[in-house]
């Protein structure tokens, strides 16, 4: 039950922060959800750092990792919003925006995870 509570609390914090960050930024560019994109990239970077640190010498407890990675990052990142936004672009025949945004999100997200893992190793 403690683990469920940790995920619940972390997810709630992540979701609130996602709302605060993404809502105003999504209004900046037309047909490109900048807030969602940035939240997903930062979330990928954070989960890379968290899991990288967690895997080294047990620097984070299992509960802390669960709270931060599963809870906070799970609530903070917005893949379901990402999928819905892609659907709306397809529905409106915005194939170029759909393609660019999807490819950029996936490629930059994977790069951000790799950078996060690399950052977690600094100072070893």
Short mmCIF file of N, CA and C in Angstrom, two decimals:
data_model
loop_
_atom_site.label_atom_id
_atom_site.label_comp_id
_atom_site.label_asym_id
_atom_site.label_seq_id
_atom_site.Cartn_x
_atom_site.Cartn_y
_atom_site.Cartn_z
N UNK A 1 0.82 -1.19 0.00
CA UNK A 1 0.00 0.00 0.00
C UNK A 1 0.87 1.27 0.00
N UNK A 2 2.03 1.19 0.65
CA UNK A 2 2.94 2.34 0.68
C UNK A 2 3.39 2.70 -0.73
N UNK A 3 3.67 1.68 -1.54
CA UNK A 3 4.13 1.94 -2.90
C UNK A 3 3.04 2.60 -3.73
N UNK A 4 1.82 2.18 -3.56
CA UNK A 4 0.69 2.78 -4.28
C UNK A 4 0.56 4.25 -3.89
N UNK A 5 0.71 4.54 -2.62
CA UNK A 5 0.64 5.93 -2.15
C UNK A 5 1.77 6.77 -2.72
N UNK A 6 2.97 6.20 -2.80
CA UNK A 6 4.11 6.92 -3.37
C UNK A 6 3.87 7.26 -4.84
N UNK A 7 3.36 6.30 -5.60
CA UNK A 7 3.06 6.54 -7.02
C UNK A 7 1.94 7.58 -7.14
N UNK A 8 0.94 7.48 -6.30
CA UNK A 8 -0.18 8.41 -6.30
C UNK A 8 0.29 9.84 -6.03
N UNK A 9 1.09 10.02 -5.00
CA UNK A 9 1.58 11.36 -4.65
C UNK A 9 2.52 11.92 -5.72
N UNK A 10 3.44 11.09 -6.19
CA UNK A 10 4.35 11.53 -7.24
C UNK A 10 3.61 11.87 -8.52
N UNK A 11 2.64 11.04 -8.88
CA UNK A 11 1.85 11.29 -10.08
C UNK A 11 1.04 12.57 -9.98
N UNK A 12 0.48 12.83 -8.81
CA UNK A 12 -0.28 14.06 -8.60
C UNK A 12 0.60 15.29 -8.75
N UNK A 13 1.78 15.25 -8.15
CA UNK A 13 2.71 16.38 -8.27
C UNK A 13 3.14 16.59 -9.72
N UNK A 14 3.46 15.49 -10.39
CA UNK A 14 3.86 15.58 -11.79
C UNK A 14 2.76 16.12 -12.67
N UNK A 15 1.53 15.69 -12.42
CA UNK A 15 0.39 16.15 -13.23
C UNK A 15 0.14 17.64 -13.05
N UNK A 16 0.21 18.11 -11.82
CA UNK A 16 0.00 19.54 -11.56
C UNK A 16 1.09 20.36 -12.24
N UNK A 17 2.33 19.92 -12.12
CA UNK A 17 3.42 20.65 -12.77
C UNK A 17 3.27 20.63 -14.29
N UNK A 18 2.85 19.49 -14.84
CA UNK A 18 2.61 19.41 -16.28
C UNK A 18 1.57 20.44 -16.70
N UNK A 19 0.50 20.55 -15.96
CA UNK A 19 -0.57 21.50 -16.28
C UNK A 19 -0.04 22.93 -16.25
N UNK A 20 0.71 23.26 -15.21
CA UNK A 20 1.25 24.62 -15.05
C UNK A 20 2.21 24.98 -16.18
N UNK A 21 3.03 24.02 -16.60
CA UNK A 21 4.03 24.27 -17.63
C UNK A 21 3.44 24.22 -19.04
N UNK A 22 2.65 23.19 -19.33
CA UNK A 22 2.25 22.97 -20.72
C UNK A 22 1.10 23.85 -21.19
N UNK A 23 0.17 24.18 -20.33
CA UNK A 23 -1.01 24.93 -20.77
C UNK A 23 -0.63 26.25 -21.45
N UNK A 24 0.16 27.13 -20.83
CA UNK A 24 0.48 28.39 -21.51
C UNK A 24 1.39 28.19 -22.72
N UNK A 25 2.30 27.22 -22.66
CA UNK A 25 3.23 27.02 -23.78
C UNK A 25 2.54 26.43 -25.00
N UNK A 26 1.45 25.71 -24.81
CA UNK A 26 0.73 25.14 -25.95
C UNK A 26 0.07 26.22 -26.81
N UNK A 27 -0.01 27.43 -26.29
CA UNK A 27 -0.62 28.53 -27.04
C UNK A 27 0.39 29.30 -27.87
N UNK A 28 1.68 29.00 -27.71
CA UNK A 28 2.75 29.77 -28.36
C UNK A 28 2.80 29.55 -29.87
N UNK A 29 2.79 28.30 -30.29
CA UNK A 29 2.90 27.98 -31.72
C UNK A 29 1.62 27.31 -32.20
N UNK A 30 1.17 27.71 -33.35
CA UNK A 30 -0.02 27.09 -33.92
C UNK A 30 0.36 25.74 -34.54
N UNK A 31 -0.44 24.73 -34.30
CA UNK A 31 -0.25 23.38 -34.85
C UNK A 31 1.00 22.67 -34.33
N UNK A 32 1.57 23.15 -33.24
CA UNK A 32 2.69 22.45 -32.60
C UNK A 32 2.52 22.66 -31.10
N UNK A 33 2.29 21.58 -30.39
CA UNK A 33 1.98 21.66 -28.97
C UNK A 33 3.29 21.76 -28.19
N UNK A 34 3.84 22.96 -28.13
CA UNK A 34 5.15 23.20 -27.55
C UNK A 34 5.21 22.76 -26.09
N UNK A 35 4.18 23.07 -25.32
CA UNK A 35 4.16 22.68 -23.91
C UNK A 35 4.23 21.18 -23.73
N UNK A 36 3.41 20.45 -24.47
CA UNK A 36 3.43 18.99 -24.38
C UNK A 36 4.78 18.45 -24.83
N UNK A 37 5.31 18.99 -25.91
CA UNK A 37 6.61 18.56 -26.42
C UNK A 37 7.69 18.76 -25.36
N UNK A 38 7.76 19.97 -24.78
CA UNK A 38 8.80 20.25 -23.78
C UNK A 38 8.64 19.41 -22.53
N UNK A 39 7.41 19.22 -22.07
CA UNK A 39 7.17 18.39 -20.89
C UNK A 39 7.63 16.95 -21.16
N UNK A 40 7.32 16.43 -22.33
CA UNK A 40 7.74 15.07 -22.66
C UNK A 40 9.26 14.95 -22.73
N UNK A 41 9.93 15.94 -23.30
CA UNK A 41 11.39 15.89 -23.42
C UNK A 41 12.03 16.03 -22.04
N UNK A 42 11.58 16.98 -21.25
CA UNK A 42 12.12 17.15 -19.90
C UNK A 42 11.84 15.90 -19.06
N UNK A 43 10.66 15.33 -19.22
CA UNK A 43 10.33 14.09 -18.50
C UNK A 43 11.24 12.95 -18.90
N UNK A 44 11.56 12.85 -20.18
CA UNK A 44 12.50 11.82 -20.65
C UNK A 44 13.88 12.05 -20.05
N UNK A 45 14.32 13.29 -20.02
CA UNK A 45 15.61 13.62 -19.42
C UNK A 45 15.61 13.26 -17.93
N UNK A 46 14.56 13.65 -17.22
CA UNK A 46 14.48 13.37 -15.79
C UNK A 46 14.47 11.88 -15.49
N UNK A 47 13.69 11.12 -16.25
CA UNK A 47 13.63 9.69 -15.97
C UNK A 47 14.98 9.03 -16.27
N UNK A 48 15.70 9.55 -17.26
CA UNK A 48 17.04 9.05 -17.53
C UNK A 48 17.97 9.31 -16.36
N UNK A 49 17.93 10.53 -15.82
CA UNK A 49 18.77 10.88 -14.67
C UNK A 49 18.37 10.04 -13.45
N UNK A 50 17.09 9.97 -13.17
CA UNK A 50 16.60 9.24 -11.99
C UNK A 50 16.98 7.77 -12.06
N UNK A 51 16.69 7.13 -13.19
CA UNK A 51 16.99 5.69 -13.31
C UNK A 51 18.49 5.44 -13.39
N UNK A 52 19.23 6.38 -13.98
CA UNK A 52 20.69 6.26 -14.01
C UNK A 52 21.27 6.33 -12.61
N UNK A 53 20.82 7.30 -11.83
CA UNK A 53 21.29 7.44 -10.45
C UNK A 53 20.85 6.24 -9.62
N UNK A 54 19.63 5.81 -9.82
CA UNK A 54 19.08 4.69 -9.05
C UNK A 54 19.85 3.40 -9.28
N UNK A 55 20.32 3.20 -10.51
CA UNK A 55 21.00 1.95 -10.84
C UNK A 55 22.44 1.90 -10.34
N UNK A 56 22.98 3.06 -9.98
CA UNK A 56 24.37 3.11 -9.51
C UNK A 56 24.42 3.02 -7.99
N UNK A 57 25.01 2.01 -7.49
CA UNK A 57 25.32 1.89 -6.07
C UNK A 57 24.14 2.18 -5.15
N UNK A 58 22.94 1.91 -5.59
CA UNK A 58 21.75 2.12 -4.77
C UNK A 58 21.69 3.52 -4.17
N UNK A 59 21.99 4.54 -4.98
CA UNK A 59 21.98 5.91 -4.49
C UNK A 59 20.57 6.40 -4.14
N UNK A 60 19.57 5.82 -4.77
CA UNK A 60 18.18 6.12 -4.43
C UNK A 60 17.52 4.83 -3.96
N UNK A 61 16.71 4.93 -2.95
CA UNK A 61 15.98 3.75 -2.48
C UNK A 61 14.95 3.34 -3.53
N UNK A 62 14.48 2.12 -3.41
CA UNK A 62 13.45 1.63 -4.33
C UNK A 62 12.19 2.50 -4.23
N UNK A 63 11.84 2.91 -3.03
CA UNK A 63 10.65 3.75 -2.86
C UNK A 63 10.84 5.14 -3.46
N UNK A 64 12.03 5.71 -3.31
CA UNK A 64 12.30 7.02 -3.90
C UNK A 64 12.25 6.93 -5.42
N UNK A 65 12.84 5.88 -5.97
CA UNK A 65 12.81 5.67 -7.42
C UNK A 65 11.38 5.50 -7.90
N UNK A 66 10.58 4.76 -7.17
CA UNK A 66 9.18 4.55 -7.53
C UNK A 66 8.42 5.88 -7.51
N UNK A 67 8.63 6.68 -6.48
CA UNK A 67 7.98 7.98 -6.35
C UNK A 67 8.37 8.90 -7.50
N UNK A 68 9.67 8.96 -7.80
CA UNK A 68 10.16 9.90 -8.82
C UNK A 68 9.93 9.41 -10.24
N UNK A 69 10.31 8.17 -10.55
CA UNK A 69 10.24 7.68 -11.93
C UNK A 69 8.81 7.29 -12.32
N UNK A 70 8.22 6.38 -11.57
CA UNK A 70 6.87 5.91 -11.91
C UNK A 70 5.82 6.96 -11.60
N UNK A 71 5.91 7.54 -10.40
CA UNK A 71 4.92 8.53 -9.99
C UNK A 71 5.09 9.87 -10.67
N UNK A 72 6.15 10.60 -10.29
CA UNK A 72 6.32 11.97 -10.79
C UNK A 72 6.46 12.01 -12.31
N UNK A 73 7.41 11.25 -12.85
CA UNK A 73 7.63 11.30 -14.31
C UNK A 73 6.41 10.76 -15.06
N UNK A 74 5.76 9.75 -14.50
CA UNK A 74 4.55 9.22 -15.13
C UNK A 74 3.43 10.24 -15.18
N UNK A 75 3.29 11.03 -14.10
CA UNK A 75 2.28 12.08 -14.08
C UNK A 75 2.69 13.30 -14.90
N UNK A 76 3.98 13.57 -14.93
CA UNK A 76 4.49 14.76 -15.60
C UNK A 76 4.48 14.62 -17.12
N UNK A 77 4.91 13.48 -17.63
CA UNK A 77 4.93 13.29 -19.07
C UNK A 77 3.51 13.04 -19.56
N UNK A 78 3.31 13.25 -20.82
CA UNK A 78 1.93 13.32 -21.31
C UNK A 78 1.74 12.52 -22.59
N UNK A 79 2.10 11.27 -22.54
CA UNK A 79 1.99 10.52 -23.79
C UNK A 79 0.55 10.38 -24.25
N UNK A 80 -0.40 10.29 -23.32
CA UNK A 80 -1.79 10.21 -23.75
C UNK A 80 -2.22 11.51 -24.43
N UNK A 81 -1.78 12.64 -23.89
CA UNK A 81 -2.07 13.91 -24.54
C UNK A 81 -1.37 13.97 -25.90
N UNK A 82 -0.15 13.47 -25.95
CA UNK A 82 0.62 13.40 -27.19
C UNK A 82 -0.18 12.63 -28.25
N UNK A 83 -0.71 11.48 -27.89
CA UNK A 83 -1.46 10.65 -28.83
C UNK A 83 -2.74 11.36 -29.29
N UNK A 84 -3.43 12.00 -28.36
CA UNK A 84 -4.65 12.71 -28.72
C UNK A 84 -4.35 13.87 -29.67
N UNK A 85 -3.27 14.60 -29.39
CA UNK A 85 -2.90 15.72 -30.25
C UNK A 85 -2.52 15.23 -31.65
N UNK A 86 -1.86 14.08 -31.73
CA UNK A 86 -1.53 13.52 -33.05
C UNK A 86 -2.80 13.16 -33.79
N UNK A 87 -3.76 12.60 -33.09
CA UNK A 87 -5.04 12.25 -33.69
C UNK A 87 -5.72 13.51 -34.25
N UNK A 88 -5.70 14.59 -33.48
CA UNK A 88 -6.36 15.81 -33.95
C UNK A 88 -5.66 16.40 -35.18
N UNK A 89 -4.34 16.29 -35.23
CA UNK A 89 -3.62 16.76 -36.42
C UNK A 89 -3.98 15.90 -37.64
N UNK A 90 -4.06 14.60 -37.46
CA UNK A 90 -4.46 13.72 -38.57
C UNK A 90 -5.89 14.01 -39.01
N UNK A 91 -6.76 14.18 -38.04
CA UNK A 91 -8.17 14.46 -38.34
C UNK A 91 -8.32 15.73 -39.17
N UNK A 92 -7.44 16.70 -38.92
CA UNK A 92 -7.47 17.97 -39.66
C UNK A 92 -6.54 17.96 -40.87
N UNK A 93 -6.10 16.78 -41.27
CA UNK A 93 -5.24 16.60 -42.45
C UNK A 93 -3.95 17.41 -42.37
N UNK A 94 -3.43 17.60 -41.18
CA UNK A 94 -2.17 18.32 -40.96
C UNK A 94 -1.03 17.30 -40.98
N UNK A 95 -0.81 16.66 -42.12
CA UNK A 95 0.15 15.57 -42.21
C UNK A 95 1.60 16.01 -41.97
N UNK A 96 1.96 17.18 -42.45
CA UNK A 96 3.32 17.67 -42.25
C UNK A 96 3.58 17.94 -40.76
N UNK A 97 2.65 18.66 -40.11
CA UNK A 97 2.80 18.94 -38.68
C UNK A 97 2.79 17.63 -37.87
N UNK A 98 1.89 16.73 -38.24
CA UNK A 98 1.84 15.43 -37.57
C UNK A 98 3.19 14.72 -37.66
N UNK A 99 3.74 14.66 -38.86
CA UNK A 99 5.00 13.94 -39.08
C UNK A 99 6.16 14.60 -38.34
N UNK A 100 6.30 15.91 -38.49
CA UNK A 100 7.40 16.62 -37.84
C UNK A 100 7.33 16.51 -36.32
N UNK A 101 6.16 16.72 -35.77
CA UNK A 101 6.00 16.69 -34.32
C UNK A 101 6.23 15.28 -33.76
N UNK A 102 5.70 14.28 -34.45
CA UNK A 102 5.87 12.90 -33.99
C UNK A 102 7.33 12.48 -34.04
N UNK A 103 7.98 12.72 -35.14
CA UNK A 103 9.39 12.33 -35.29
C UNK A 103 10.26 13.10 -34.29
N UNK A 104 10.04 14.42 -34.18
CA UNK A 104 10.84 15.22 -33.25
C UNK A 104 10.64 14.76 -31.82
N UNK A 105 9.42 14.47 -31.42
CA UNK A 105 9.15 14.02 -30.06
C UNK A 105 9.86 12.71 -29.74
N UNK A 106 9.79 11.77 -30.65
CA UNK A 106 10.40 10.46 -30.41
C UNK A 106 11.92 10.56 -30.42
N UNK A 107 12.48 11.18 -31.45
CA UNK A 107 13.94 11.25 -31.57
C UNK A 107 14.55 12.08 -30.43
N UNK A 108 14.00 13.28 -30.19
CA UNK A 108 14.56 14.13 -29.14
C UNK A 108 14.31 13.51 -27.76
N UNK A 109 13.18 12.82 -27.59
CA UNK A 109 12.92 12.13 -26.32
C UNK A 109 13.94 11.05 -26.03
N UNK A 110 14.27 10.26 -27.03
CA UNK A 110 15.28 9.20 -26.85
C UNK A 110 16.64 9.82 -26.57
N UNK A 111 16.97 10.88 -27.26
CA UNK A 111 18.24 11.57 -27.02
C UNK A 111 18.27 12.14 -25.60
N UNK A 112 17.14 12.70 -25.14
CA UNK A 112 17.07 13.26 -23.79
C UNK A 112 17.27 12.18 -22.72
N UNK A 113 16.71 10.99 -22.93
CA UNK A 113 16.94 9.88 -21.99
C UNK A 113 18.43 9.54 -21.96
N UNK A 114 19.05 9.47 -23.11
CA UNK A 114 20.49 9.15 -23.18
C UNK A 114 21.32 10.23 -22.47
N UNK A 115 20.97 11.49 -22.67
CA UNK A 115 21.68 12.58 -21.99
C UNK A 115 21.45 12.49 -20.49
N UNK A 116 20.23 12.18 -20.09
CA UNK A 116 19.94 12.02 -18.66
C UNK A 116 20.78 10.91 -18.03
N UNK A 117 20.89 9.80 -18.73
CA UNK A 117 21.73 8.70 -18.22
C UNK A 117 23.18 9.14 -18.14
N UNK A 118 23.64 9.88 -19.15
CA UNK A 118 25.02 10.38 -19.15
C UNK A 118 25.23 11.37 -17.99
N UNK A 119 24.27 12.29 -17.80
CA UNK A 119 24.38 13.26 -16.71
C UNK A 119 24.43 12.58 -15.34
N UNK A 120 23.71 11.48 -15.23
CA UNK A 120 23.69 10.78 -13.93
C UNK A 120 25.04 10.18 -13.58
N UNK A 121 25.91 10.03 -14.58
CA UNK A 121 27.23 9.43 -14.35
C UNK A 121 28.30 10.48 -14.07
N UNK A 122 27.98 11.77 -14.23
CA UNK A 122 28.97 12.81 -13.97
C UNK A 122 29.35 12.80 -12.50
N UNK A 123 30.58 12.99 -12.25
CA UNK A 123 31.06 13.04 -10.87
C UNK A 123 31.35 11.68 -10.26
N UNK A 124 31.33 10.65 -11.07
CA UNK A 124 31.66 9.31 -10.55
C UNK A 124 33.10 9.23 -10.20
#
